[in-house]
PDB file of C-alpha atoms in Angstrom:
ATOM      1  CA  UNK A   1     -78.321  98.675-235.595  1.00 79.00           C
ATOM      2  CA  UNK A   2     -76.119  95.758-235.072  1.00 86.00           C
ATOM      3  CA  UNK A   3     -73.195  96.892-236.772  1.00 87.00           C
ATOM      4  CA  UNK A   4     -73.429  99.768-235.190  1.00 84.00           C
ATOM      5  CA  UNK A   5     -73.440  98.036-232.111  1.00 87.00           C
ATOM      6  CA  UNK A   6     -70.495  96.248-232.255  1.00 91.00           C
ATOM      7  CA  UNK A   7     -68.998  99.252-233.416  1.00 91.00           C
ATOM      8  CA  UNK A   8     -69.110 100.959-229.791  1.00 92.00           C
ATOM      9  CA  UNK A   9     -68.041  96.982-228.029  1.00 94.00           C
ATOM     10  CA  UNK A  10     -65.041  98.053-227.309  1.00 94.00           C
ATOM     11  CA  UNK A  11     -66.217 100.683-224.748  1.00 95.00           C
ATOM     12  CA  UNK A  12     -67.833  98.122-223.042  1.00 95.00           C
ATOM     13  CA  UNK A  13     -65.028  95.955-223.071  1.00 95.00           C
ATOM     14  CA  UNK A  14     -62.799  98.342-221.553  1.00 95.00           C
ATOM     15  CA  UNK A  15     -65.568  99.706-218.895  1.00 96.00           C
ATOM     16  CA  UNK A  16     -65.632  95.562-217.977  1.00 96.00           C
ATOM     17  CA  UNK A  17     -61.920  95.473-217.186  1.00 95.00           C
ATOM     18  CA  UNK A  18     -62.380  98.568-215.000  1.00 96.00           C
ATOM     19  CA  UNK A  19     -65.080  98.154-213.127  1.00 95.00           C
ATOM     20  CA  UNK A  20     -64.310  94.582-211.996  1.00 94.00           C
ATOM     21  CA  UNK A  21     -60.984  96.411-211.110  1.00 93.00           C
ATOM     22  CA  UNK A  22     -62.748  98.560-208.934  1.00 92.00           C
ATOM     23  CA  UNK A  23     -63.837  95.608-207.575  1.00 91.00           C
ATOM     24  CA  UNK A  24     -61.133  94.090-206.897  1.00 90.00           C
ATOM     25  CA  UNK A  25     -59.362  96.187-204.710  1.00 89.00           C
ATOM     26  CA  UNK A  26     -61.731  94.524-201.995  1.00 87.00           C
ATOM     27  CA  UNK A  27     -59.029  91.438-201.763  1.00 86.00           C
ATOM     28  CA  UNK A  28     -56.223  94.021-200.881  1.00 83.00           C
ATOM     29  CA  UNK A  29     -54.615  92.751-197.649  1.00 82.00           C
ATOM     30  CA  UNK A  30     -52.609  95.041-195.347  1.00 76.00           C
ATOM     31  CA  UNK A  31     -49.063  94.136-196.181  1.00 76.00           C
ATOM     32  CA  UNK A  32     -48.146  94.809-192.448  1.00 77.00           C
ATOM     33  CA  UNK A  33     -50.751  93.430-190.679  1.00 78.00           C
ATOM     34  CA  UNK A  34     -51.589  90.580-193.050  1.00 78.00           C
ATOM     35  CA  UNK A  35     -55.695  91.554-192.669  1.00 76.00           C
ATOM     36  CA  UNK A  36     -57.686  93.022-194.932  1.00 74.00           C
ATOM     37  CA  UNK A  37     -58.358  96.146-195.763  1.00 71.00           C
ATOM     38  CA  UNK A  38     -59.728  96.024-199.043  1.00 69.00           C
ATOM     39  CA  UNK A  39     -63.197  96.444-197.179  1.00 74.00           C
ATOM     40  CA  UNK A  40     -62.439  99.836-197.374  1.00 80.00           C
ATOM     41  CA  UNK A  41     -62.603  99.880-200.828  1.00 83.00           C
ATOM     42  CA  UNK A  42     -65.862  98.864-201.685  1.00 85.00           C
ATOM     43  CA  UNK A  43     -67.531 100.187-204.704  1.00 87.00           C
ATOM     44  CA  UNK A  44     -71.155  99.777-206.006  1.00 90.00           C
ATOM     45  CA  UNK A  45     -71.739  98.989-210.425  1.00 92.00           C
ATOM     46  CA  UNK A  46     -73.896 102.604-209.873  1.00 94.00           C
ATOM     47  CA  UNK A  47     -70.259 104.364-208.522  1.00 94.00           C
ATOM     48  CA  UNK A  48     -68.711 102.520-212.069  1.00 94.00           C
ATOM     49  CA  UNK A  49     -71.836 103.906-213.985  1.00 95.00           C
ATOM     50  CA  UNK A  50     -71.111 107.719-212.739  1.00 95.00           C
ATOM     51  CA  UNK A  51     -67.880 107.346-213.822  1.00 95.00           C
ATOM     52  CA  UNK A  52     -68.999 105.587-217.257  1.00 95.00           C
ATOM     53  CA  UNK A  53     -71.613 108.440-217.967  1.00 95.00           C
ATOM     54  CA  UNK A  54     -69.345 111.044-217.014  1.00 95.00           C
ATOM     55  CA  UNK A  55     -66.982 109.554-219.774  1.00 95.00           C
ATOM     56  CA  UNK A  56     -69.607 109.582-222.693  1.00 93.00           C
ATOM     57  CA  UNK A  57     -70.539 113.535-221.674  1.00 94.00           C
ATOM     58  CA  UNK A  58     -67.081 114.628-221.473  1.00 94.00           C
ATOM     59  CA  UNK A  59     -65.030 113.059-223.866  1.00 91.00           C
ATOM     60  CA  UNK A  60     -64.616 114.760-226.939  1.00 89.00           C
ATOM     61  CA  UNK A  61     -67.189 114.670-229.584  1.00 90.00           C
ATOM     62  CA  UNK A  62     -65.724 113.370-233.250  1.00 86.00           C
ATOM     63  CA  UNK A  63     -66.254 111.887-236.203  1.00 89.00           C
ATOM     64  CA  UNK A  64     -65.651 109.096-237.703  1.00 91.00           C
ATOM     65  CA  UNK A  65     -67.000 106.741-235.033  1.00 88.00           C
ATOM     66  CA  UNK A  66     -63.685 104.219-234.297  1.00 88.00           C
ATOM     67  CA  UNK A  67     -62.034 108.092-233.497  1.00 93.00           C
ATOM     68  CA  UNK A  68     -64.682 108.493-230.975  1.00 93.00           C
ATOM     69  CA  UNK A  69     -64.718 105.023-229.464  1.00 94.00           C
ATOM     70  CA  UNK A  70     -60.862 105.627-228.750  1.00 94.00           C
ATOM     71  CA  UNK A  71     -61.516 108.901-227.515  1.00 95.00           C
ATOM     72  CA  UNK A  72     -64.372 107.391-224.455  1.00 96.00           C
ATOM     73  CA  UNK A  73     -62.057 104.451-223.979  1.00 96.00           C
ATOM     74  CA  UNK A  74     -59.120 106.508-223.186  1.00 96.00           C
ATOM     75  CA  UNK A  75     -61.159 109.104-220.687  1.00 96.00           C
ATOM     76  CA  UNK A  76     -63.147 105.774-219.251  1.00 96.00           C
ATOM     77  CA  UNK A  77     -59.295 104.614-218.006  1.00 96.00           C
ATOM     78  CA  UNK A  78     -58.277 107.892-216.984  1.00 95.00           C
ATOM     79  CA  UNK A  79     -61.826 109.007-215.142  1.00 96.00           C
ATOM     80  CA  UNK A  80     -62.165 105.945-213.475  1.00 96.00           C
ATOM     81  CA  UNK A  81     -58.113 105.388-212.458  1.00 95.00           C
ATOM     82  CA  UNK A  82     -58.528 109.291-210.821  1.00 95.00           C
ATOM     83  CA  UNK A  83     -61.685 108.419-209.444  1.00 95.00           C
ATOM     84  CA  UNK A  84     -60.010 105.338-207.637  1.00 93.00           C
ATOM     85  CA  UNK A  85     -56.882 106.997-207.231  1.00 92.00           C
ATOM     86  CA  UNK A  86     -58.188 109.413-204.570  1.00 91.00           C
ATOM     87  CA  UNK A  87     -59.466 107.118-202.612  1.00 89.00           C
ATOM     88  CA  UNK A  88     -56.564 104.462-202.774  1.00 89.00           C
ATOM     89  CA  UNK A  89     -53.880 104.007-199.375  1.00 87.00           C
ATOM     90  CA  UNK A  90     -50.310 105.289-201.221  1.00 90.00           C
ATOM     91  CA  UNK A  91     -49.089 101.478-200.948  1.00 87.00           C
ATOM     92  CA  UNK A  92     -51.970 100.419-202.618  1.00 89.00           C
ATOM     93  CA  UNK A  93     -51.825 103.054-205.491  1.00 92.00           C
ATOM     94  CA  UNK A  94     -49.262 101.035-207.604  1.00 92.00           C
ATOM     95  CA  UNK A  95     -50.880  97.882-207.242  1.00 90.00           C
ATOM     96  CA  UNK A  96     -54.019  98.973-208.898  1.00 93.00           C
ATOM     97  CA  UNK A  97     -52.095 100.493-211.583  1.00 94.00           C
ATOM     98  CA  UNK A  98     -50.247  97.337-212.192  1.00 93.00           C
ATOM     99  CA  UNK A  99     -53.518  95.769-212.211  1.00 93.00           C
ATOM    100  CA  UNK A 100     -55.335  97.790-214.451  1.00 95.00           C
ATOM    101  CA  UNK A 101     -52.573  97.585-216.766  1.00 95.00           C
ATOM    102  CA  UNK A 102     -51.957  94.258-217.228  1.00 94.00           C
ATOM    103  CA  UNK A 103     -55.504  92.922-217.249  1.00 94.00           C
ATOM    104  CA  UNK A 104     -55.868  95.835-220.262  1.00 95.00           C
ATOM    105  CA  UNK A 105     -53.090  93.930-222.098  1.00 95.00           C
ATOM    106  CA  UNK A 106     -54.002  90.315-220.993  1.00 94.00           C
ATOM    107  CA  UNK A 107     -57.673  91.529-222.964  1.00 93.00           C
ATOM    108  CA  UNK A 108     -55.289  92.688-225.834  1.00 92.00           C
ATOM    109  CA  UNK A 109     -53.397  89.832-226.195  1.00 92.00           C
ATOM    110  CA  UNK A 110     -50.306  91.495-225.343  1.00 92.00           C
ATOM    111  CA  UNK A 111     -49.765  88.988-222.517  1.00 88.00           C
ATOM    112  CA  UNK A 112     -51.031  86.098-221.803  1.00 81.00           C
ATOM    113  CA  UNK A 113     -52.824  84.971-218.482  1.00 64.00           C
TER     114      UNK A 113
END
Protein backbone atom coordinates (compact mmCIF):
# COMPACT_ATOMS: atom_id res chain seq x y z
CA UNK A 1 0.00 0.00 0.00
CA UNK A 2 2.76 2.35 0.68
CA UNK A 3 4.58 2.06 -2.37
CA UNK A 4 1.76 2.42 -4.04
CA UNK A 5 1.17 5.44 -2.32
CA UNK A 6 3.99 7.28 -3.05
CA UNK A 7 3.54 6.20 -6.41
CA UNK A 8 0.42 8.63 -7.01
CA UNK A 9 2.55 11.75 -4.60
CA UNK A 10 3.12 13.50 -7.30
CA UNK A 11 -0.59 14.28 -8.00
CA UNK A 12 -0.79 15.63 -4.80
CA UNK A 13 2.13 17.60 -5.15
CA UNK A 14 1.01 19.25 -8.15
CA UNK A 15 -2.82 19.69 -6.85
CA UNK A 16 -0.74 21.61 -3.69
CA UNK A 17 0.92 24.11 -6.02
CA UNK A 18 -2.49 24.79 -7.60
CA UNK A 19 -4.73 25.12 -5.18
CA UNK A 20 -2.67 27.46 -2.97
CA UNK A 21 -2.49 29.29 -6.40
CA UNK A 22 -6.01 29.60 -6.42
CA UNK A 23 -5.49 31.03 -3.35
CA UNK A 24 -3.42 33.35 -3.99
CA UNK A 25 -4.97 35.41 -6.37
CA UNK A 26 -6.70 36.97 -3.15
CA UNK A 27 -3.40 39.37 -2.73
CA UNK A 28 -3.98 40.73 -6.36
CA UNK A 29 -4.07 44.54 -6.04
CA UNK A 30 -5.68 46.76 -8.70
CA UNK A 31 -2.71 48.07 -10.58
CA UNK A 32 -4.68 51.40 -11.12
CA UNK A 33 -6.20 51.97 -8.09
CA UNK A 34 -3.56 50.43 -5.83
CA UNK A 35 -6.63 48.45 -3.69
CA UNK A 36 -7.41 45.19 -3.74
CA UNK A 37 -9.30 43.28 -5.66
CA UNK A 38 -8.17 39.94 -5.14
CA UNK A 39 -11.36 39.66 -2.80
CA UNK A 40 -12.98 38.89 -5.79
CA UNK A 41 -11.21 35.96 -6.23
CA UNK A 42 -11.88 33.95 -3.42
CA UNK A 43 -11.98 30.26 -3.70
CA UNK A 44 -12.99 27.53 -1.15
CA UNK A 45 -10.39 23.84 -0.86
CA UNK A 46 -14.16 22.19 -1.91
CA UNK A 47 -14.02 24.58 -5.43
CA UNK A 48 -10.06 22.95 -5.70
CA UNK A 49 -11.60 19.45 -4.87
CA UNK A 50 -14.30 19.73 -7.91
CA UNK A 51 -11.70 20.53 -10.00
CA UNK A 52 -9.32 17.66 -8.50
CA UNK A 53 -12.16 14.97 -8.88
CA UNK A 54 -13.09 16.12 -12.15
CA UNK A 55 -9.34 15.44 -13.10
CA UNK A 56 -9.20 11.74 -11.79
CA UNK A 57 -12.77 10.98 -13.84
CA UNK A 58 -11.68 12.53 -16.94
CA UNK A 59 -8.25 12.02 -17.57
CA UNK A 60 -7.42 9.20 -19.54
CA UNK A 61 -7.32 5.79 -18.13
CA UNK A 62 -3.69 3.87 -18.75
CA UNK A 63 -1.42 1.61 -17.78
CA UNK A 64 1.50 1.47 -16.41
CA UNK A 65 0.79 3.69 -13.39
CA UNK A 66 3.79 6.64 -13.71
CA UNK A 67 1.81 7.00 -17.50
CA UNK A 68 -1.28 7.66 -15.60
CA UNK A 69 0.07 9.88 -12.86
CA UNK A 70 1.41 12.18 -15.80
CA UNK A 71 -1.70 11.94 -17.52
CA UNK A 72 -3.98 13.49 -14.03
CA UNK A 73 -1.12 15.86 -13.41
CA UNK A 74 -1.24 17.36 -16.76
CA UNK A 75 -5.37 17.67 -16.87
CA UNK A 76 -5.14 18.84 -12.91
CA UNK A 77 -2.98 22.08 -14.49
CA UNK A 78 -5.06 22.48 -17.39
CA UNK A 79 -8.71 21.93 -15.50
CA UNK A 80 -7.88 24.02 -12.81
CA UNK A 81 -5.86 27.00 -15.01
CA UNK A 82 -9.46 27.02 -17.28
CA UNK A 83 -11.39 26.86 -14.31
CA UNK A 84 -9.51 30.05 -12.95
CA UNK A 85 -9.07 31.44 -16.20
CA UNK A 86 -12.77 32.29 -16.65
CA UNK A 87 -13.09 33.94 -13.83
CA UNK A 88 -9.73 35.99 -13.92
CA UNK A 89 -9.84 40.24 -14.89
CA UNK A 90 -7.69 40.10 -18.52
CA UNK A 91 -4.76 42.02 -16.56
CA UNK A 92 -4.75 39.54 -14.10
CA UNK A 93 -4.76 36.49 -16.53
CA UNK A 94 -0.92 36.59 -17.14
CA UNK A 95 -0.01 37.00 -13.72
CA UNK A 96 -1.51 33.79 -12.63
CA UNK A 97 0.05 32.08 -15.44
CA UNK A 98 3.39 33.40 -14.51
CA UNK A 99 2.60 32.23 -11.17
CA UNK A 100 1.56 28.91 -11.73
CA UNK A 101 4.47 28.42 -13.81
CA UNK A 102 7.16 29.30 -11.91
CA UNK A 103 6.08 27.93 -8.55
CA UNK A 104 5.69 24.44 -10.85
CA UNK A 105 9.42 24.84 -11.65
CA UNK A 106 10.60 26.34 -8.26
CA UNK A 107 8.90 22.57 -6.94
CA UNK A 108 11.05 21.05 -9.83
CA UNK A 109 14.09 22.50 -9.12
CA UNK A 110 14.26 24.24 -12.28
CA UNK A 111 14.59 27.55 -10.41
CA UNK A 112 15.34 28.35 -7.37
CA UNK A 113 13.25 30.53 -4.84
Amino acid sequence: INEKREQFRPIATRGSIMYFNMVDMTNVVNPITAQPSGWMYNCSLIQFQEQFDISIRNSEKCQPTSKRVDKIIHFLTYQVYRYMNRGLFERDKMMFKLIVTMKIMVVAGQLTS
